[in-house]
mmCIF file of the C-alpha atoms, coordinates in Angstrom:
data_MODEL
# 
_entry.id   MODEL 
# 
loop_
_atom_site.group_PDB 
_atom_site.id 
_atom_site.type_symbol 
_atom_site.label_atom_id 
_atom_site.label_alt_id 
_atom_site.label_comp_id 
_atom_site.label_asym_id 
_atom_site.label_entity_id 
_atom_site.label_seq_id 
_atom_site.pdbx_PDB_ins_code 
_atom_site.Cartn_x 
_atom_site.Cartn_y 
_atom_site.Cartn_z 
_atom_site.occupancy 
_atom_site.B_iso_or_equiv 
_atom_site.pdbx_formal_charge 
_atom_site.auth_seq_id 
_atom_site.auth_comp_id 
_atom_site.auth_asym_id 
_atom_site.auth_atom_id 
_atom_site.pdbx_PDB_model_num 
ATOM 1   C CA . MET A 1 1   ? -38.935 44.964 7.456  1.00 0.00 ? 1   MET A CA 1 
ATOM 2   C CA . CYS A 1 2   ? -41.394 43.276 9.757  1.00 0.00 ? 2   CYS A CA 1 
ATOM 3   C CA . PRO A 1 3   ? -41.807 45.386 12.947 1.00 0.00 ? 3   PRO A CA 1 
ATOM 4   C CA . TRP A 1 4   ? -41.706 42.218 15.063 1.00 0.00 ? 4   TRP A CA 1 
ATOM 5   C CA . PHE A 1 5   ? -38.442 40.925 13.603 1.00 0.00 ? 5   PHE A CA 1 
ATOM 6   C CA . PRO A 1 6   ? -36.095 42.537 16.192 1.00 0.00 ? 6   PRO A CA 1 
ATOM 7   C CA . VAL A 1 7   ? -38.295 41.245 18.999 1.00 0.00 ? 7   VAL A CA 1 
ATOM 8   C CA . HIS A 1 8   ? -38.330 37.761 17.502 1.00 0.00 ? 8   HIS A CA 1 
ATOM 9   C CA . GLY A 1 9   ? -34.538 37.756 17.192 1.00 0.00 ? 9   GLY A CA 1 
ATOM 10  C CA . ALA A 1 10  ? -34.035 38.925 20.773 1.00 0.00 ? 10  ALA A CA 1 
ATOM 11  C CA . LEU A 1 11  ? -36.501 36.344 22.027 1.00 0.00 ? 11  LEU A CA 1 
ATOM 12  C CA . ALA A 1 12  ? -34.751 33.540 20.147 1.00 0.00 ? 12  ALA A CA 1 
ATOM 13  C CA . MET A 1 13  ? -31.416 34.567 21.659 1.00 0.00 ? 13  MET A CA 1 
ATOM 14  C CA . ALA A 1 14  ? -32.919 34.674 25.155 1.00 0.00 ? 14  ALA A CA 1 
ATOM 15  C CA . LEU A 1 15  ? -34.493 31.246 24.807 1.00 0.00 ? 15  LEU A CA 1 
ATOM 16  C CA . ALA A 1 16  ? -31.278 29.756 23.472 1.00 0.00 ? 16  ALA A CA 1 
ATOM 17  C CA . ALA A 1 17  ? -29.203 31.106 26.369 1.00 0.00 ? 17  ALA A CA 1 
ATOM 18  C CA . PRO A 1 18  ? -28.327 28.761 29.247 1.00 0.00 ? 18  PRO A CA 1 
ATOM 19  C CA . LEU A 1 19  ? -30.882 28.890 32.040 1.00 0.00 ? 19  LEU A CA 1 
ATOM 20  C CA . SER A 1 20  ? -28.038 29.252 34.524 1.00 0.00 ? 20  SER A CA 1 
ATOM 21  C CA . CYS A 1 21  ? -27.686 32.821 33.221 1.00 0.00 ? 21  CYS A CA 1 
ATOM 22  C CA . LEU A 1 22  ? -31.221 33.823 34.156 1.00 0.00 ? 22  LEU A CA 1 
ATOM 23  C CA . ASP A 1 23  ? -30.097 35.863 37.160 1.00 0.00 ? 23  ASP A CA 1 
ATOM 24  C CA . VAL A 1 24  ? -29.356 39.039 35.235 1.00 0.00 ? 24  VAL A CA 1 
ATOM 25  C CA . GLY A 1 25  ? -28.923 42.457 36.797 1.00 0.00 ? 25  GLY A CA 1 
ATOM 26  C CA . ASP A 1 26  ? -31.529 43.304 39.401 1.00 0.00 ? 26  ASP A CA 1 
ATOM 27  C CA . ILE A 1 27  ? -33.989 40.612 38.235 1.00 0.00 ? 27  ILE A CA 1 
ATOM 28  C CA . PRO A 1 28  ? -34.096 37.646 40.678 1.00 0.00 ? 28  PRO A CA 1 
ATOM 29  C CA . VAL A 1 29  ? -33.659 34.231 39.115 1.00 0.00 ? 29  VAL A CA 1 
ATOM 30  C CA . HIS A 1 30  ? -37.159 33.087 40.055 1.00 0.00 ? 30  HIS A CA 1 
ATOM 31  C CA . CYS A 1 31  ? -38.731 36.113 38.363 1.00 0.00 ? 31  CYS A CA 1 
ATOM 32  C CA . ALA A 1 32  ? -36.711 35.532 35.198 1.00 0.00 ? 32  ALA A CA 1 
ATOM 33  C CA . PHE A 1 33  ? -37.724 31.862 35.106 1.00 0.00 ? 33  PHE A CA 1 
ATOM 34  C CA . ILE A 1 34  ? -41.419 32.666 35.602 1.00 0.00 ? 34  ILE A CA 1 
ATOM 35  C CA . LEU A 1 35  ? -41.229 35.325 32.880 1.00 0.00 ? 35  LEU A CA 1 
ATOM 36  C CA . LEU A 1 36  ? -39.614 32.842 30.497 1.00 0.00 ? 36  LEU A CA 1 
ATOM 37  C CA . CYS A 1 37  ? -42.309 30.227 31.174 1.00 0.00 ? 37  CYS A CA 1 
ATOM 38  C CA . ASP A 1 38  ? -45.068 32.800 30.697 1.00 0.00 ? 38  ASP A CA 1 
ATOM 39  C CA . LEU A 1 39  ? -43.556 33.797 27.354 1.00 0.00 ? 39  LEU A CA 1 
ATOM 40  C CA . LEU A 1 40  ? -43.439 30.176 26.246 1.00 0.00 ? 40  LEU A CA 1 
ATOM 41  C CA . LEU A 1 41  ? -47.057 29.722 27.282 1.00 0.00 ? 41  LEU A CA 1 
ATOM 42  C CA . ILE A 1 42  ? -48.170 32.732 25.242 1.00 0.00 ? 42  ILE A CA 1 
ATOM 43  C CA . LEU A 1 43  ? -46.023 32.216 22.147 1.00 0.00 ? 43  LEU A CA 1 
ATOM 44  C CA . SER A 1 44  ? -46.650 28.487 21.812 1.00 0.00 ? 44  SER A CA 1 
ATOM 45  C CA . HIS A 1 45  ? -50.386 29.125 21.498 1.00 0.00 ? 45  HIS A CA 1 
ATOM 46  C CA . GLN A 1 46  ? -50.035 31.681 18.695 1.00 0.00 ? 46  GLN A CA 1 
ATOM 47  C CA . GLY A 1 47  ? -51.069 29.929 15.520 1.00 0.00 ? 47  GLY A CA 1 
ATOM 48  C CA . PRO A 1 48  ? -48.355 30.002 12.832 1.00 0.00 ? 48  PRO A CA 1 
ATOM 49  C CA . GLU A 1 49  ? -51.070 30.796 10.261 1.00 0.00 ? 49  GLU A CA 1 
ATOM 50  C CA . GLU A 1 50  ? -51.572 34.180 11.895 1.00 0.00 ? 50  GLU A CA 1 
ATOM 51  C CA . ASP A 1 51  ? -49.538 36.712 9.919  1.00 0.00 ? 51  ASP A CA 1 
ATOM 52  C CA . LYS A 1 52  ? -50.183 39.727 12.112 1.00 0.00 ? 52  LYS A CA 1 
ATOM 53  C CA . GLY A 1 53  ? -49.148 40.773 15.605 1.00 0.00 ? 53  GLY A CA 1 
ATOM 54  C CA . LEU A 1 54  ? -47.918 38.099 17.972 1.00 0.00 ? 54  LEU A CA 1 
ATOM 55  C CA . GLY A 1 55  ? -48.682 35.394 15.438 1.00 0.00 ? 55  GLY A CA 1 
ATOM 56  C CA . LEU A 1 56  ? -45.284 36.139 13.906 1.00 0.00 ? 56  LEU A CA 1 
ATOM 57  C CA . LEU A 1 57  ? -43.643 35.229 17.231 1.00 0.00 ? 57  LEU A CA 1 
ATOM 58  C CA . PHE A 1 58  ? -44.921 31.645 17.244 1.00 0.00 ? 58  PHE A CA 1 
ATOM 59  C CA . PHE A 1 59  ? -42.412 29.536 19.186 1.00 0.00 ? 59  PHE A CA 1 
ATOM 60  C CA . VAL A 1 60  ? -42.528 25.969 20.475 1.00 0.00 ? 60  VAL A CA 1 
ATOM 61  C CA . PRO A 1 61  ? -39.722 24.817 22.822 1.00 0.00 ? 61  PRO A CA 1 
ATOM 62  C CA . ASP A 1 62  ? -37.620 22.013 21.366 1.00 0.00 ? 62  ASP A CA 1 
ATOM 63  C CA . HIS A 1 63  ? -36.345 18.986 23.269 1.00 0.00 ? 63  HIS A CA 1 
ATOM 64  C CA . VAL A 1 64  ? -33.102 20.707 24.281 1.00 0.00 ? 64  VAL A CA 1 
ATOM 65  C CA . LEU A 1 65  ? -34.893 23.673 25.831 1.00 0.00 ? 65  LEU A CA 1 
ATOM 66  C CA . GLN A 1 66  ? -37.350 21.366 27.601 1.00 0.00 ? 66  GLN A CA 1 
ATOM 67  C CA . CYS A 1 67  ? -34.449 19.461 29.158 1.00 0.00 ? 67  CYS A CA 1 
ATOM 68  C CA . LYS A 1 68  ? -32.861 22.718 30.307 1.00 0.00 ? 68  LYS A CA 1 
ATOM 69  C CA . LEU A 1 69  ? -36.096 23.855 31.909 1.00 0.00 ? 69  LEU A CA 1 
ATOM 70  C CA . LEU A 1 70  ? -36.464 20.530 33.684 1.00 0.00 ? 70  LEU A CA 1 
ATOM 71  C CA . THR A 1 71  ? -32.867 20.606 34.916 1.00 0.00 ? 71  THR A CA 1 
ATOM 72  C CA . PHE A 1 72  ? -33.411 24.126 36.229 1.00 0.00 ? 72  PHE A CA 1 
ATOM 73  C CA . VAL A 1 73  ? -36.469 23.022 38.194 1.00 0.00 ? 73  VAL A CA 1 
ATOM 74  C CA . ARG A 1 74  ? -34.643 20.060 39.715 1.00 0.00 ? 74  ARG A CA 1 
ATOM 75  C CA . GLU A 1 75  ? -31.733 22.252 40.795 1.00 0.00 ? 75  GLU A CA 1 
ATOM 76  C CA . HIS A 1 76  ? -33.681 25.265 42.077 1.00 0.00 ? 76  HIS A CA 1 
ATOM 77  C CA . VAL A 1 77  ? -36.953 23.814 43.374 1.00 0.00 ? 77  VAL A CA 1 
ATOM 78  C CA . PHE A 1 78  ? -36.361 20.332 44.768 1.00 0.00 ? 78  PHE A CA 1 
ATOM 79  C CA . LEU A 1 79  ? -33.530 21.101 47.157 1.00 0.00 ? 79  LEU A CA 1 
ATOM 80  C CA . GLU A 1 80  ? -32.585 18.482 49.715 1.00 0.00 ? 80  GLU A CA 1 
ATOM 81  C CA . ASP A 1 81  ? -33.530 20.594 52.723 1.00 0.00 ? 81  ASP A CA 1 
ATOM 82  C CA . THR A 1 82  ? -37.081 21.225 51.476 1.00 0.00 ? 82  THR A CA 1 
ATOM 83  C CA . GLY A 1 83  ? -38.132 17.645 52.048 1.00 0.00 ? 83  GLY A CA 1 
ATOM 84  C CA . ALA A 1 84  ? -37.232 17.501 55.716 1.00 0.00 ? 84  ALA A CA 1 
ATOM 85  C CA . ALA A 1 85  ? -40.020 19.526 57.310 1.00 0.00 ? 85  ALA A CA 1 
ATOM 86  C CA . GLY A 1 86  ? -43.276 17.787 58.205 1.00 0.00 ? 86  GLY A CA 1 
ATOM 87  C CA . PRO A 1 87  ? -46.817 19.107 58.657 1.00 0.00 ? 87  PRO A CA 1 
ATOM 88  C CA . SER A 1 88  ? -46.304 19.485 62.414 1.00 0.00 ? 88  SER A CA 1 
ATOM 89  C CA . ARG A 1 89  ? -43.523 22.024 62.060 1.00 0.00 ? 89  ARG A CA 1 
ATOM 90  C CA . VAL A 1 90  ? -44.319 25.432 63.504 1.00 0.00 ? 90  VAL A CA 1 
ATOM 91  C CA . TYR A 1 91  ? -42.657 28.272 61.618 1.00 0.00 ? 91  TYR A CA 1 
ATOM 92  C CA . LYS A 1 92  ? -41.409 31.190 63.662 1.00 0.00 ? 92  LYS A CA 1 
ATOM 93  C CA . GLU A 1 93  ? -40.601 34.777 62.855 1.00 0.00 ? 93  GLU A CA 1 
ATOM 94  C CA . GLU A 1 94  ? -36.953 33.956 62.183 1.00 0.00 ? 94  GLU A CA 1 
ATOM 95  C CA . ASP A 1 95  ? -38.097 31.516 59.480 1.00 0.00 ? 95  ASP A CA 1 
ATOM 96  C CA . ALA A 1 96  ? -39.466 34.347 57.325 1.00 0.00 ? 96  ALA A CA 1 
ATOM 97  C CA . ASP A 1 97  ? -36.605 34.148 54.829 1.00 0.00 ? 97  ASP A CA 1 
ATOM 98  C CA . GLU A 1 98  ? -37.035 30.391 54.481 1.00 0.00 ? 98  GLU A CA 1 
ATOM 99  C CA . LEU A 1 99  ? -40.769 30.754 53.881 1.00 0.00 ? 99  LEU A CA 1 
ATOM 100 C CA . HIS A 1 100 ? -40.142 33.520 51.351 1.00 0.00 ? 100 HIS A CA 1 
ATOM 101 C CA . GLU A 1 101 ? -37.731 31.273 49.445 1.00 0.00 ? 101 GLU A CA 1 
ATOM 102 C CA . LEU A 1 102 ? -40.186 28.384 49.598 1.00 0.00 ? 102 LEU A CA 1 
ATOM 103 C CA . PHE A 1 103 ? -42.869 30.663 48.149 1.00 0.00 ? 103 PHE A CA 1 
ATOM 104 C CA . HIS A 1 104 ? -40.623 31.403 45.160 1.00 0.00 ? 104 HIS A CA 1 
ATOM 105 C CA . ARG A 1 105 ? -39.891 27.704 44.656 1.00 0.00 ? 105 ARG A CA 1 
ATOM 106 C CA . ARG A 1 106 ? -43.578 26.876 44.654 1.00 0.00 ? 106 ARG A CA 1 
ATOM 107 C CA . ASN A 1 107 ? -44.211 29.587 42.064 1.00 0.00 ? 107 ASN A CA 1 
ATOM 108 C CA . MET A 1 108 ? -41.455 28.245 39.805 1.00 0.00 ? 108 MET A CA 1 
ATOM 109 C CA . LEU A 1 109 ? -42.812 24.703 40.059 1.00 0.00 ? 109 LEU A CA 1 
ATOM 110 C CA . ALA A 1 110 ? -46.389 25.869 39.447 1.00 0.00 ? 110 ALA A CA 1 
ATOM 111 C CA . VAL A 1 111 ? -45.529 27.794 36.283 1.00 0.00 ? 111 VAL A CA 1 
ATOM 112 C CA . PHE A 1 112 ? -43.451 24.872 34.977 1.00 0.00 ? 112 PHE A CA 1 
ATOM 113 C CA . CYS A 1 113 ? -46.301 22.429 35.606 1.00 0.00 ? 113 CYS A CA 1 
ATOM 114 C CA . LYS A 1 114 ? -48.638 24.837 33.815 1.00 0.00 ? 114 LYS A CA 1 
ATOM 115 C CA . LEU A 1 115 ? -46.519 24.381 30.685 1.00 0.00 ? 115 LEU A CA 1 
ATOM 116 C CA . ILE A 1 116 ? -47.088 20.617 30.937 1.00 0.00 ? 116 ILE A CA 1 
ATOM 117 C CA . VAL A 1 117 ? -50.828 20.943 31.558 1.00 0.00 ? 117 VAL A CA 1 
ATOM 118 C CA . CYS A 1 118 ? -51.225 23.351 28.621 1.00 0.00 ? 118 CYS A CA 1 
ATOM 119 C CA . ASN A 1 119 ? -49.283 21.004 26.303 1.00 0.00 ? 119 ASN A CA 1 
ATOM 120 C CA . VAL A 1 120 ? -46.406 23.416 25.800 1.00 0.00 ? 120 VAL A CA 1 
ATOM 121 C CA . LEU A 1 121 ? -44.015 20.768 27.136 1.00 0.00 ? 121 LEU A CA 1 
ATOM 122 C CA . GLU A 1 122 ? -44.248 17.059 26.492 1.00 0.00 ? 122 GLU A CA 1 
ATOM 123 C CA . MET A 1 123 ? -46.257 15.200 29.114 1.00 0.00 ? 123 MET A CA 1 
ATOM 124 C CA . SER A 1 124 ? -43.280 12.871 29.650 1.00 0.00 ? 124 SER A CA 1 
ATOM 125 C CA . ALA A 1 125 ? -41.556 15.807 31.375 1.00 0.00 ? 125 ALA A CA 1 
ATOM 126 C CA . ALA A 1 126 ? -44.020 15.340 34.221 1.00 0.00 ? 126 ALA A CA 1 
ATOM 127 C CA . ALA A 1 127 ? -42.424 11.977 35.034 1.00 0.00 ? 127 ALA A CA 1 
ATOM 128 C CA . ASP A 1 128 ? -39.363 13.729 36.446 1.00 0.00 ? 128 ASP A CA 1 
ATOM 129 C CA . ILE A 1 129 ? -41.592 15.930 38.593 1.00 0.00 ? 129 ILE A CA 1 
ATOM 130 C CA . TYR A 1 130 ? -43.674 13.021 39.901 1.00 0.00 ? 130 TYR A CA 1 
ATOM 131 C CA . GLN A 1 131 ? -40.540 11.393 41.331 1.00 0.00 ? 131 GLN A CA 1 
ATOM 132 C CA . PHE A 1 132 ? -40.512 14.034 44.065 1.00 0.00 ? 132 PHE A CA 1 
ATOM 133 C CA . TYR A 1 133 ? -44.187 13.603 44.990 1.00 0.00 ? 133 TYR A CA 1 
ATOM 134 C CA . LEU A 1 134 ? -43.647 11.768 48.287 1.00 0.00 ? 134 LEU A CA 1 
ATOM 135 C CA . LYS A 1 135 ? -40.215 13.097 49.197 1.00 0.00 ? 135 LYS A CA 1 
ATOM 136 C CA . HIS A 1 136 ? -41.370 16.734 48.994 1.00 0.00 ? 136 HIS A CA 1 
ATOM 137 C CA . TYR A 1 137 ? -45.048 16.131 49.639 1.00 0.00 ? 137 TYR A CA 1 
ATOM 138 C CA . HIS A 1 138 ? -45.455 18.693 52.435 1.00 0.00 ? 138 HIS A CA 1 
ATOM 139 C CA . HIS A 1 139 ? -44.104 21.553 50.340 1.00 0.00 ? 139 HIS A CA 1 
ATOM 140 C CA . PHE A 1 140 ? -45.072 20.690 46.768 1.00 0.00 ? 140 PHE A CA 1 
ATOM 141 C CA . GLY A 1 141 ? -47.505 17.777 46.995 1.00 0.00 ? 141 GLY A CA 1 
ATOM 142 C CA . ASP A 1 142 ? -50.580 19.872 46.224 1.00 0.00 ? 142 ASP A CA 1 
ATOM 143 C CA . ILE A 1 143 ? -49.024 21.290 43.043 1.00 0.00 ? 143 ILE A CA 1 
ATOM 144 C CA . ILE A 1 144 ? -47.856 17.890 41.799 1.00 0.00 ? 144 ILE A CA 1 
ATOM 145 C CA . LYS A 1 145 ? -51.199 16.254 42.585 1.00 0.00 ? 145 LYS A CA 1 
ATOM 146 C CA . GLU A 1 146 ? -53.079 18.981 40.728 1.00 0.00 ? 146 GLU A CA 1 
ATOM 147 C CA . THR A 1 147 ? -50.756 18.446 37.761 1.00 0.00 ? 147 THR A CA 1 
ATOM 148 C CA . MET A 1 148 ? -51.634 14.740 37.760 1.00 0.00 ? 148 MET A CA 1 
ATOM 149 C CA . THR A 1 149 ? -55.338 15.582 37.855 1.00 0.00 ? 149 THR A CA 1 
ATOM 150 C CA . ARG A 1 150 ? -55.168 18.114 35.024 1.00 0.00 ? 150 ARG A CA 1 
ATOM 151 C CA . THR A 1 151 ? -53.030 15.926 32.763 1.00 0.00 ? 151 THR A CA 1 
ATOM 152 C CA . ARG A 1 152 ? -55.391 13.000 33.383 1.00 0.00 ? 152 ARG A CA 1 
ATOM 153 C CA . GLN A 1 153 ? -58.300 15.195 32.306 1.00 0.00 ? 153 GLN A CA 1 
ATOM 154 C CA . ASN A 1 154 ? -56.404 16.178 29.148 1.00 0.00 ? 154 ASN A CA 1 
ATOM 155 C CA . ASP A 1 155 ? -55.354 12.664 28.119 1.00 0.00 ? 155 ASP A CA 1 
ATOM 156 C CA . ARG A 1 156 ? -55.818 9.638  30.389 1.00 0.00 ? 156 ARG A CA 1 
ATOM 157 C CA . LEU A 1 157 ? -53.574 7.343  28.385 1.00 0.00 ? 157 LEU A CA 1 
ATOM 158 C CA . ARG A 1 158 ? -50.631 9.735  28.076 1.00 0.00 ? 158 ARG A CA 1 
ATOM 159 C CA . ASN A 1 159 ? -50.978 10.547 31.756 1.00 0.00 ? 159 ASN A CA 1 
ATOM 160 C CA . ALA A 1 160 ? -50.819 6.836  32.603 1.00 0.00 ? 160 ALA A CA 1 
ATOM 161 C CA . LEU A 1 161 ? -47.670 6.481  30.489 1.00 0.00 ? 161 LEU A CA 1 
ATOM 162 C CA . SER A 1 162 ? -46.042 9.400  32.311 1.00 0.00 ? 162 SER A CA 1 
ATOM 163 C CA . LEU A 1 163 ? -46.743 7.712  35.673 1.00 0.00 ? 163 LEU A CA 1 
ATOM 164 C CA . LEU A 1 164 ? -45.289 4.468  34.361 1.00 0.00 ? 164 LEU A CA 1 
ATOM 165 C CA . LEU A 1 165 ? -42.226 6.299  33.024 1.00 0.00 ? 165 LEU A CA 1 
ATOM 166 C CA . CYS A 1 166 ? -41.693 7.855  36.456 1.00 0.00 ? 166 CYS A CA 1 
ATOM 167 C CA . LEU A 1 167 ? -41.690 4.442  38.151 1.00 0.00 ? 167 LEU A CA 1 
ATOM 168 C CA . GLN A 1 168 ? -39.399 2.990  35.481 1.00 0.00 ? 168 GLN A CA 1 
ATOM 169 C CA . GLN A 1 169 ? -36.886 5.805  35.994 1.00 0.00 ? 169 GLN A CA 1 
ATOM 170 C CA . LEU A 1 170 ? -36.940 5.330  39.766 1.00 0.00 ? 170 LEU A CA 1 
ATOM 171 C CA . PHE A 1 171 ? -36.529 1.566  39.419 1.00 0.00 ? 171 PHE A CA 1 
ATOM 172 C CA . GLN A 1 172 ? -33.592 2.001  37.039 1.00 0.00 ? 172 GLN A CA 1 
ATOM 173 C CA . LYS A 1 173 ? -31.906 4.342  39.535 1.00 0.00 ? 173 LYS A CA 1 
ATOM 174 C CA . HIS A 1 174 ? -32.493 1.761  42.248 1.00 0.00 ? 174 HIS A CA 1 
ATOM 175 C CA . VAL A 1 175 ? -30.941 -0.993 40.112 1.00 0.00 ? 175 VAL A CA 1 
ATOM 176 C CA . ASP A 1 176 ? -27.951 1.177  39.258 1.00 0.00 ? 176 ASP A CA 1 
ATOM 177 C CA . THR A 1 177 ? -27.362 1.874  42.952 1.00 0.00 ? 177 THR A CA 1 
ATOM 178 C CA . TYR A 1 178 ? -28.242 -1.422 44.664 1.00 0.00 ? 178 TYR A CA 1 
ATOM 179 C CA . GLY A 1 179 ? -28.308 -3.991 41.878 1.00 0.00 ? 179 GLY A CA 1 
ATOM 180 C CA . LEU A 1 180 ? -30.976 -6.618 41.232 1.00 0.00 ? 180 LEU A CA 1 
ATOM 181 C CA . GLY A 1 181 ? -30.359 -8.655 44.380 1.00 0.00 ? 181 GLY A CA 1 
ATOM 182 C CA . TYR A 1 182 ? -33.497 -9.437 46.396 1.00 0.00 ? 182 TYR A CA 1 
ATOM 183 C CA . ASP A 1 183 ? -33.489 -8.497 50.070 1.00 0.00 ? 183 ASP A CA 1 
ATOM 184 C CA . PRO A 1 184 ? -36.779 -9.156 51.965 1.00 0.00 ? 184 PRO A CA 1 
ATOM 185 C CA . ILE A 1 185 ? -35.993 -6.435 54.518 1.00 0.00 ? 185 ILE A CA 1 
ATOM 186 C CA . GLU A 1 186 ? -35.314 -3.871 51.819 1.00 0.00 ? 186 GLU A CA 1 
ATOM 187 C CA . PHE A 1 187 ? -38.490 -4.886 50.014 1.00 0.00 ? 187 PHE A CA 1 
ATOM 188 C CA . ILE A 1 188 ? -40.511 -4.097 53.150 1.00 0.00 ? 188 ILE A CA 1 
ATOM 189 C CA . CYS A 1 189 ? -38.833 -0.997 54.542 1.00 0.00 ? 189 CYS A CA 1 
ATOM 190 C CA . GLY A 1 190 ? -35.755 -0.205 52.408 1.00 0.00 ? 190 GLY A CA 1 
ATOM 191 C CA . PRO A 1 191 ? -35.263 2.179  49.479 1.00 0.00 ? 191 PRO A CA 1 
ATOM 192 C CA . PHE A 1 192 ? -37.351 -0.017 47.191 1.00 0.00 ? 192 PHE A CA 1 
ATOM 193 C CA . TYR A 1 193 ? -40.328 0.413  49.523 1.00 0.00 ? 193 TYR A CA 1 
ATOM 194 C CA . SER A 1 194 ? -40.557 4.098  48.594 1.00 0.00 ? 194 SER A CA 1 
ATOM 195 C CA . ILE A 1 195 ? -41.060 3.114  44.936 1.00 0.00 ? 195 ILE A CA 1 
ATOM 196 C CA . ARG A 1 196 ? -43.821 0.678  45.926 1.00 0.00 ? 196 ARG A CA 1 
ATOM 197 C CA . LEU A 1 197 ? -45.472 3.363  48.043 1.00 0.00 ? 197 LEU A CA 1 
ATOM 198 C CA . LEU A 1 198 ? -45.322 5.851  45.185 1.00 0.00 ? 198 LEU A CA 1 
ATOM 199 C CA . ALA A 1 199 ? -46.836 3.275  42.800 1.00 0.00 ? 199 ALA A CA 1 
ATOM 200 C CA . ARG A 1 200 ? -49.674 2.719  45.261 1.00 0.00 ? 200 ARG A CA 1 
ATOM 201 C CA . ARG A 1 201 ? -50.287 6.459  45.481 1.00 0.00 ? 201 ARG A CA 1 
ATOM 202 C CA . PHE A 1 202 ? -50.289 6.704  41.682 1.00 0.00 ? 202 PHE A CA 1 
ATOM 203 C CA . ALA A 1 203 ? -52.908 3.960  41.497 1.00 0.00 ? 203 ALA A CA 1 
ATOM 204 C CA . LEU A 1 204 ? -55.177 5.872  43.868 1.00 0.00 ? 204 LEU A CA 1 
ATOM 205 C CA . THR A 1 205 ? -54.622 9.131  42.009 1.00 0.00 ? 205 THR A CA 1 
ATOM 206 C CA . LEU A 1 206 ? -55.245 7.610  38.609 1.00 0.00 ? 206 LEU A CA 1 
ATOM 207 C CA . GLY A 1 207 ? -58.508 5.976  39.653 1.00 0.00 ? 207 GLY A CA 1 
ATOM 208 C CA . PHE A 1 208 ? -58.247 2.690  37.796 1.00 0.00 ? 208 PHE A CA 1 
ATOM 209 C CA . ASP A 1 209 ? -61.866 1.883  38.617 1.00 0.00 ? 209 ASP A CA 1 
ATOM 210 C CA . ARG A 1 210 ? -62.933 4.828  36.454 1.00 0.00 ? 210 ARG A CA 1 
ATOM 211 C CA . THR A 1 211 ? -60.243 4.539  33.771 1.00 0.00 ? 211 THR A CA 1 
ATOM 212 C CA . PRO A 1 212 ? -59.797 0.848  32.930 1.00 0.00 ? 212 PRO A CA 1 
ATOM 213 C CA . ASP A 1 213 ? -58.277 1.699  29.549 1.00 0.00 ? 213 ASP A CA 1 
ATOM 214 C CA . ALA A 1 214 ? -55.372 3.437  31.297 1.00 0.00 ? 214 ALA A CA 1 
ATOM 215 C CA . ALA A 1 215 ? -54.882 0.424  33.588 1.00 0.00 ? 215 ALA A CA 1 
ATOM 216 C CA . HIS A 1 216 ? -54.866 -1.924 30.613 1.00 0.00 ? 216 HIS A CA 1 
ATOM 217 C CA . LEU A 1 217 ? -52.319 0.267  28.836 1.00 0.00 ? 217 LEU A CA 1 
ATOM 218 C CA . ILE A 1 218 ? -49.962 0.183  31.826 1.00 0.00 ? 218 ILE A CA 1 
ATOM 219 C CA . HIS A 1 219 ? -50.316 -3.599 32.107 1.00 0.00 ? 219 HIS A CA 1 
ATOM 220 C CA . ARG A 1 220 ? -49.524 -4.057 28.423 1.00 0.00 ? 220 ARG A CA 1 
ATOM 221 C CA . CYS A 1 221 ? -46.473 -1.806 28.652 1.00 0.00 ? 221 CYS A CA 1 
ATOM 222 C CA . VAL A 1 222 ? -45.149 -3.633 31.711 1.00 0.00 ? 222 VAL A CA 1 
ATOM 223 C CA . LEU A 1 223 ? -45.702 -7.052 30.121 1.00 0.00 ? 223 LEU A CA 1 
ATOM 224 C CA . GLY A 1 224 ? -44.061 -5.879 26.918 1.00 0.00 ? 224 GLY A CA 1 
ATOM 225 C CA . ARG A 1 225 ? -41.057 -4.526 28.814 1.00 0.00 ? 225 ARG A CA 1 
ATOM 226 C CA . GLY A 1 226 ? -40.715 -7.785 30.746 1.00 0.00 ? 226 GLY A CA 1 
ATOM 227 C CA . ALA A 1 227 ? -40.739 -9.805 27.538 1.00 0.00 ? 227 ALA A CA 1 
ATOM 228 C CA . LEU A 1 228 ? -37.759 -7.916 26.103 1.00 0.00 ? 228 LEU A CA 1 
# 
């Protein structure tokens, strides 16, 4: 019997388990999540042609597992209260627990974004993360911006599509909530304004002057969607 077979079986069971069960025993949930992401990062880069050692543990997360990871990040990282504090807030000694929790959230987001940058997860998963760029800018903006930069360096066109997908998802949520009615006040300062502001920030981050092919791709996709 292959010496790695029991390990492979245990790993498969762990990866198939619901992420809500990560808080096991004395291991905090954030540590378990980071460990899981690190395992995925290592095992997904083991070539299946390798027949010795860790090569036998080659594992690539499927769509179901990717969705579970993304749901976990949304529920445990982007909490409503984390978007309230601004850069002028002065933390005091009694805020130590809050800062400690924020540190763990940042670590969980960073290791998840690393999976996207290293092509372990589909780049489209970044679209759900980009939605929180402005709302949680003061706590997670640097991590999200670095993710945009790294994914753009990896593949400009796929990165542009992920930005477009993010805006499409936000617009669809806006339509589902408020409908398609046009309100000039809302367009200037209402909920729709936040989508426009995010699109403007994406344009600056993408650098259309240096990547015209990405700009052309977005324009074609938008025109194609409007023609449907």
